[in-house]
Tab-separated table of N, CA and C in Angstrom:
chain	number	residue	atom	x	y	z
C	1	MET	N	-4.479	-26.012	42.891
C	1	MET	CA	-4.159	-24.910	41.754
C	1	MET	C	-3.006	-23.935	42.048
C	2	ASN	N	-2.189	-23.866	41.325
C	2	ASN	CA	-1.292	-22.923	41.324
C	2	ASN	C	-1.280	-21.842	40.844
C	3	TYR	N	-1.167	-20.434	41.185
C	3	TYR	CA	-1.191	-19.156	40.440
C	3	TYR	C	0.022	-18.602	40.540
C	4	PHE	N	0.265	-17.960	39.483
C	4	PHE	CA	1.453	-16.957	39.368
C	4	PHE	C	0.972	-15.809	38.440
C	5	TYR	N	1.891	-14.770	38.776
C	5	TYR	CA	1.700	-13.534	37.693
C	5	TYR	C	3.007	-13.369	37.212
C	6	GLY	N	2.956	-12.749	35.916
C	6	GLY	CA	3.912	-12.479	34.945
C	6	GLY	C	3.308	-11.091	34.036
C	7	SER	N	4.162	-10.259	34.387
C	7	SER	CA	3.804	-9.026	33.499
C	7	SER	C	2.117	-8.581	33.463
C	8	GLY	N	1.470	-8.775	34.572
C	8	GLY	CA	0.065	-8.110	34.594
C	8	GLY	C	-0.689	-9.062	33.978
C	9	ILE	N	-0.242	-10.403	33.720
C	9	ILE	CA	-1.302	-11.433	33.425
C	9	ILE	C	-1.074	-12.858	34.657
C	10	LYS	N	-2.432	-12.862	34.849
C	10	LYS	CA	-2.580	-14.043	35.918
C	10	LYS	C	-2.433	-15.623	34.968
C	11	PHE	N	-1.609	-16.118	35.467
C	11	PHE	CA	-1.391	-17.606	35.090
C	11	PHE	C	-2.025	-18.691	36.038
C	12	VAL	N	-2.759	-19.761	35.265
C	12	VAL	CA	-3.296	-20.855	36.152
C	12	VAL	C	-2.345	-22.134	35.577
C	13	CYS	N	-1.866	-22.776	36.659
C	13	CYS	CA	-1.151	-23.915	36.265
C	13	CYS	C	-1.990	-25.353	36.954
C	14	VAL	N	-2.708	-25.663	36.023
C	14	VAL	CA	-3.841	-26.899	36.293
C	14	VAL	C	-3.656	-27.656	35.179
C	15	HIS	N	-3.751	-28.753	35.405
C	15	HIS	CA	-3.982	-30.131	34.350
C	15	HIS	C	-5.076	-30.114	33.560
C	16	SER	N	-6.079	-29.350	34.001
C	16	SER	CA	-7.615	-29.482	33.473
C	16	SER	C	-7.426	-28.773	31.932
C	17	GLY	N	-8.119	-29.342	31.228
C	17	GLY	CA	-8.285	-28.691	29.860
C	17	GLY	C	-8.894	-27.161	29.575
C	18	LEU	N	-9.881	-27.205	30.435
C	18	LEU	CA	-10.544	-25.579	30.394
C	18	LEU	C	-9.947	-24.718	31.042
C	19	HIS	N	-8.950	-24.939	32.046
C	19	HIS	CA	-8.146	-23.909	32.578
C	19	HIS	C	-7.175	-23.473	31.541
C	20	VAL	N	-6.571	-24.145	31.056
C	20	VAL	CA	-5.506	-24.243	29.812
C	20	VAL	C	-6.100	-23.037	28.744
C	21	VAL	N	-7.301	-23.758	28.439
C	21	VAL	CA	-7.979	-22.871	27.187
C	21	VAL	C	-8.206	-21.396	27.953
C	22	ILE	N	-8.541	-21.266	29.257
C	22	ILE	CA	-8.875	-19.847	29.637
C	22	ILE	C	-7.302	-19.029	29.571
C	23	VAL	N	-6.310	-19.570	30.123
C	23	VAL	CA	-4.916	-18.934	30.334
C	23	VAL	C	-4.758	-18.636	28.579
C	24	LYS	N	-5.043	-19.469	27.802
C	24	LYS	CA	-4.301	-19.055	26.581
C	24	LYS	C	-5.371	-17.806	25.722
C	25	LEU	N	-6.786	-17.504	26.253
C	25	LEU	CA	-7.471	-16.720	25.935
C	25	LEU	C	-7.087	-15.297	26.735
C	26	ARG	N	-6.440	-15.275	27.671
C	26	ARG	CA	-6.071	-14.392	28.655
C	26	ARG	C	-4.713	-13.843	27.709
C	27	MET	N	-4.029	-14.564	27.409
C	27	MET	CA	-2.750	-14.139	26.729
C	27	MET	C	-3.153	-13.415	25.395
C	28	ALA	N	-4.223	-14.191	24.699
C	28	ALA	CA	-4.290	-13.757	23.175
C	28	ALA	C	-4.942	-12.319	23.608
C	29	ARG	N	-5.927	-11.754	24.541
C	29	ARG	CA	-6.337	-10.547	24.731
C	29	ARG	C	-5.265	-9.729	24.824
C	30	THR	N	-3.975	-9.816	25.376
C	30	THR	CA	-2.931	-9.044	25.431
C	30	THR	C	-2.299	-8.602	24.286
C	31	MET	N	-2.825	-9.686	23.331
C	31	MET	CA	-2.086	-9.252	22.166
C	31	MET	C	-2.949	-8.463	20.927
C	32	GLU	N	-4.064	-8.446	21.649
C	32	GLU	CA	-5.193	-7.622	20.919
C	32	GLU	C	-4.949	-6.014	20.512
C	33	PRO	N	-3.890	-5.559	21.401
C	33	PRO	CA	-3.795	-4.069	21.176
C	33	PRO	C	-2.507	-3.887	20.104
C	34	LEU	N	-1.657	-4.939	20.252
C	34	LEU	CA	-0.339	-5.080	19.273
C	34	LEU	C	-0.998	-5.492	17.837
C	35	ALA	N	-1.916	-6.446	17.550
C	35	ALA	CA	-2.613	-6.452	16.484
C	35	ALA	C	-3.476	-5.432	15.911
C	36	LYS	N	-4.152	-4.704	16.699
C	36	LYS	CA	-4.883	-3.635	16.326
C	36	LYS	C	-4.237	-2.456	15.539
C	37	LYS	N	-2.592	-2.326	16.401
C	37	LYS	CA	-1.922	-1.314	15.872
C	37	LYS	C	-1.162	-1.719	14.341
C	38	ILE	N	-1.096	-2.891	14.455
C	38	ILE	CA	-0.242	-3.523	13.105
C	38	ILE	C	-1.356	-3.232	11.761
C	39	PHE	N	-2.787	-3.717	12.441
C	39	PHE	CA	-3.709	-3.609	11.269
C	39	PHE	C	-4.012	-2.205	10.721
C	40	LYS	N	-4.015	-1.384	11.716
C	40	LYS	CA	-4.262	0.158	11.441
C	40	LYS	C	-2.916	0.541	10.621
C	41	GLY	N	-1.662	0.304	10.896
C	41	GLY	CA	-0.547	0.568	10.163
C	41	GLY	C	-0.583	0.016	8.867
C	42	VAL	N	-0.906	-1.257	8.540
C	42	VAL	CA	-0.947	-1.537	7.188
C	42	VAL	C	-2.290	-0.839	6.637
C	43	LEU	N	-3.397	-0.700	7.112
C	43	LEU	CA	-4.203	-0.060	6.469
C	43	LEU	C	-4.024	1.406	6.057
C	44	VAL	N	-3.102	2.264	6.757
C	44	VAL	CA	-2.755	3.601	6.476
C	44	VAL	C	-1.725	3.724	5.480
C	45	VAL	N	-0.738	2.577	5.642
C	45	VAL	CA	-0.170	2.309	4.496
C	45	VAL	C	-0.523	2.140	3.160
C	46	GLU	N	-1.641	1.322	3.258
C	46	GLU	CA	-2.148	0.927	1.958
C	46	GLU	C	-2.999	2.358	1.380
C	47	LEU	N	-3.685	3.063	2.020
C	47	LEU	CA	-4.531	4.107	1.944
C	47	LEU	C	-3.533	5.234	1.249
C	48	VAL	N	-2.356	5.292	1.946
C	48	VAL	CA	-1.559	6.198	1.314
C	48	VAL	C	-1.160	6.092	-0.079
C	49	GLY	N	-0.775	4.440	0.059
C	49	GLY	CA	-0.265	3.996	-1.461
C	49	GLY	C	-1.571	4.107	-2.567
C	50	VAL	N	-2.849	3.860	-2.208
C	50	VAL	CA	-3.811	4.267	-3.400
C	50	VAL	C	-4.071	5.543	-3.486
C	51	PHE	N	-3.752	6.582	-2.434
C	51	PHE	CA	-3.977	8.055	-3.001
C	51	PHE	C	-2.712	8.551	-3.559
C	52	GLY	N	-1.904	8.136	-3.551
C	52	GLY	CA	-0.470	8.054	-3.976
C	52	GLY	C	-0.679	7.887	-5.529
C	53	ALA	N	-0.755	6.536	-5.830
C	53	ALA	CA	-1.041	6.346	-7.042
C	53	ALA	C	-2.374	7.019	-7.976
C	54	TYR	N	-3.124	7.603	-7.124
C	54	TYR	CA	-4.464	8.355	-7.783
C	54	TYR	C	-3.727	9.947	-8.033
C	55	PHE	N	-2.996	10.135	-7.515
C	55	PHE	CA	-2.150	11.559	-7.656
C	55	PHE	C	-1.435	11.512	-8.762
C	56	LEU	N	-0.597	10.609	-8.858
C	56	LEU	CA	0.532	10.144	-9.699
C	56	LEU	C	0.063	10.289	-11.078
C	57	PHE	N	-1.185	9.423	-11.154
C	57	PHE	CA	-2.061	8.834	-12.412
C	57	PHE	C	-2.467	10.452	-13.189
C	58	ASN	N	-2.997	11.143	-12.336
C	58	ASN	CA	-4.174	12.332	-12.518
C	58	ASN	C	-3.130	13.088	-12.939
C	59	LYS	N	-1.794	13.443	-12.175
C	59	LYS	CA	-0.498	14.242	-12.915
C	59	LYS	C	-0.280	13.978	-14.013
C	60	MET	N	0.245	12.781	-14.455
C	60	MET	CA	0.425	12.067	-15.655
C	60	MET	C	-0.410	12.364	-16.681
C	61	ASN	N	-1.866	12.083	-16.366
C	61	ASN	CA	-2.840	12.196	-17.314
C	61	ASN	C	-3.336	13.713	-17.765
C	62	THR	N	-2.987	14.603	-16.926
C	62	THR	CA	-3.310	15.856	-17.357
C	62	THR	C	-2.012	16.846	-17.773
C	63	SER	N	-0.675	16.541	-17.549
C	63	SER	CA	0.447	17.048	-17.836
C	63	SER	C	1.602	16.315	-18.641
C	64	GLN	N	1.284	16.726	-20.007
C	64	GLN	CA	2.402	16.335	-20.787
C	64	GLN	C	3.869	16.677	-20.409
C	65	ASP	N	3.874	17.662	-19.943
C	65	ASP	CA	5.377	17.855	-19.220
C	65	ASP	C	5.794	16.939	-18.055
C	66	PHE	N	4.786	16.831	-17.298
C	66	PHE	CA	5.246	15.903	-16.438
C	66	PHE	C	5.416	14.410	-16.767
C	67	ARG	N	4.880	13.879	-17.887
C	67	ARG	CA	4.883	12.584	-18.416
C	67	ARG	C	6.291	12.930	-18.886
C	68	GLN	N	7.175	13.952	-19.700
C	68	GLN	CA	8.442	14.195	-19.735
C	68	GLN	C	9.260	13.926	-18.638
C	69	THR	N	8.983	14.273	-17.743
C	69	THR	CA	9.725	14.679	-16.482
C	69	THR	C	9.873	12.904	-16.299
C	70	MET	N	8.755	12.232	-16.082
C	70	MET	CA	8.980	10.780	-15.734
C	70	MET	C	9.753	9.948	-16.749
C	71	SER	N	9.387	10.384	-17.865
C	71	SER	CA	10.111	9.596	-19.081
C	71	SER	C	11.819	9.560	-18.765
C	72	LYS	N	12.299	10.731	-18.235
C	72	LYS	CA	13.629	10.973	-17.749
C	72	LYS	C	14.038	10.228	-16.427
C	73	LYS	N	13.002	10.372	-15.446
C	73	LYS	CA	13.493	9.932	-14.461
C	73	LYS	C	12.617	8.415	-14.114
C	74	PHE	N	11.834	8.145	-14.125
C	74	PHE	CA	11.139	6.794	-13.994
C	74	PHE	C	10.375	6.402	-15.129
C	75	PRO	N	11.198	6.023	-16.306
C	75	PRO	CA	10.386	5.419	-17.527
C	75	PRO	C	9.513	4.355	-17.253
C	76	PHE	N	9.809	3.280	-16.391
C	76	PHE	CA	9.179	2.195	-16.189
C	76	PHE	C	7.621	2.375	-15.667
C	77	ILE	N	7.545	3.561	-14.986
C	77	ILE	CA	6.404	4.331	-14.368
C	77	ILE	C	5.353	4.878	-15.576
C	78	LEU	N	6.010	5.243	-16.228
C	78	LEU	CA	5.595	5.769	-17.337
C	78	LEU	C	4.932	4.688	-18.372
C	79	GLU	N	5.781	3.897	-18.583
C	79	GLU	CA	5.377	2.680	-19.177
C	79	GLU	C	4.163	2.026	-18.877
C	80	VAL	N	4.088	1.923	-17.566
C	80	VAL	CA	2.612	1.199	-16.973
C	80	VAL	C	1.649	2.356	-16.855
C	81	TYR	N	1.757	3.587	-17.170
C	81	TYR	CA	0.662	4.683	-17.191
C	81	TYR	C	0.334	4.307	-18.871
C	82	TYR	N	0.802	4.320	-19.779
C	82	TYR	CA	0.814	4.265	-21.036
C	82	TYR	C	0.031	3.091	-21.402
C	83	LYS	N	0.337	1.821	-20.755
C	83	LYS	CA	-0.122	0.448	-20.902
C	83	LYS	C	-1.760	0.266	-20.286
C	84	SER	N	-1.760	0.896	-18.959
C	84	SER	CA	-3.032	1.146	-18.540
C	84	SER	C	-4.109	1.987	-19.448
C	85	ILE	N	-3.478	3.166	-19.654
C	85	ILE	CA	-4.545	4.208	-20.507
C	85	ILE	C	-4.936	3.358	-22.061
C	86	GLU	N	-3.956	2.523	-22.754
C	86	GLU	CA	-3.948	1.842	-23.514
C	86	GLU	C	-5.253	0.386	-23.413
C	87	GLN	N	-5.117	0.092	-22.527
C	87	GLN	CA	-5.841	-0.805	-21.881
C	87	GLN	C	-7.533	-0.493	-21.661
C	88	SER	N	-7.311	0.624	-21.074
C	88	SER	CA	-8.742	1.300	-21.351
C	88	SER	C	-9.463	1.830	-22.620
C	89	GLY	N	-8.465	1.867	-23.730
C	89	GLY	CA	-9.008	2.310	-25.042
C	89	GLY	C	-8.707	3.429	-25.497
C	90	MET	N	-7.722	4.103	-24.833
C	90	MET	CA	-7.183	5.605	-25.150
C	90	MET	C	-5.932	5.364	-26.033
C	91	TYR	N	-5.858	5.459	-27.274
C	91	TYR	CA	-5.030	5.214	-27.885
C	91	TYR	C	-4.275	6.632	-28.411
C	92	GLY	N	-3.011	6.718	-28.756
C	92	GLY	CA	-2.282	7.789	-29.534
C	92	GLY	C	-1.590	8.675	-28.513
C	93	VAL	N	-1.786	8.608	-27.207
C	93	VAL	CA	-1.079	9.267	-26.418
C	93	VAL	C	0.338	9.143	-26.340
C	94	ARG	N	1.139	8.000	-26.186
C	94	ARG	CA	2.239	7.879	-26.466
C	94	ARG	C	2.964	8.314	-27.435
C	95	GLU	N	2.179	8.381	-28.660
C	95	GLU	CA	2.686	8.891	-29.921
C	95	GLU	C	2.861	10.366	-29.895
C	96	GLN	N	1.752	11.047	-29.294
C	96	GLN	CA	1.637	12.451	-29.094
C	96	GLN	C	2.846	12.950	-28.486
C	97	ASP	N	3.116	11.967	-27.464
C	97	ASP	CA	4.307	12.608	-26.403
C	97	ASP	C	5.683	12.663	-27.109
C	98	GLN	N	5.823	11.092	-27.958
C	98	GLN	CA	6.966	11.278	-28.635
C	98	GLN	C	7.253	12.075	-29.904
C	99	GLU	N	6.085	12.677	-30.287
C	99	GLU	CA	6.163	13.780	-31.527
C	99	GLU	C	6.481	14.975	-30.764
C	100	LYS	N	5.843	15.187	-29.733
C	100	LYS	CA	6.398	16.537	-29.058
C	100	LYS	C	7.354	16.850	-28.540
C	101	TRP	N	7.959	15.471	-27.890
C	101	TRP	CA	9.246	15.724	-27.437
C	101	TRP	C	10.224	15.771	-28.221
C	102	LEU	N	10.174	15.021	-29.571
C	102	LEU	CA	11.079	15.136	-30.569
C	102	LEU	C	10.983	16.496	-31.274
C	103	ASN	N	10.283	17.093	-31.291
C	103	ASN	CA	9.660	18.325	-32.030
C	103	ASN	C	10.369	19.455	-30.971
C	104	SER	N	10.525	19.323	-30.025
C	104	SER	CA	10.801	20.166	-28.971
C	104	SER	C	12.532	20.234	-28.827
C	105	LYS	N	13.203	18.848	-29.356
C	105	LYS	CA	14.464	18.790	-29.306
C	105	LYS	C	15.347	19.696	-30.405
C	106	ASN	N	14.442	19.707	-31.448
C	106	ASN	CA	14.914	20.389	-32.679
C	106	ASN	C	14.878	21.743	-33.017
């Protein structure tokens, strides 16, 4: 058997199938911290996205003025809001907003 070391990992150079599997497992263990960091990063991004979407929906749901701001800056997001509340059975919010905004211009 020939042994050699590289970046803190002991490698075995043997033609036996068992030793090759052991070498692969040792190499996989060194990737575990990186995989855990990536998983945690993805999880944090997902959680930030979910809480951000909740905050945005809640703000649009409680403030007609905020919806007006959204209609000027991000109309596609406001359209998603209107469609989602209409899917849940709440109708008339879009019409109330348009009526108020039209009256406020006059």
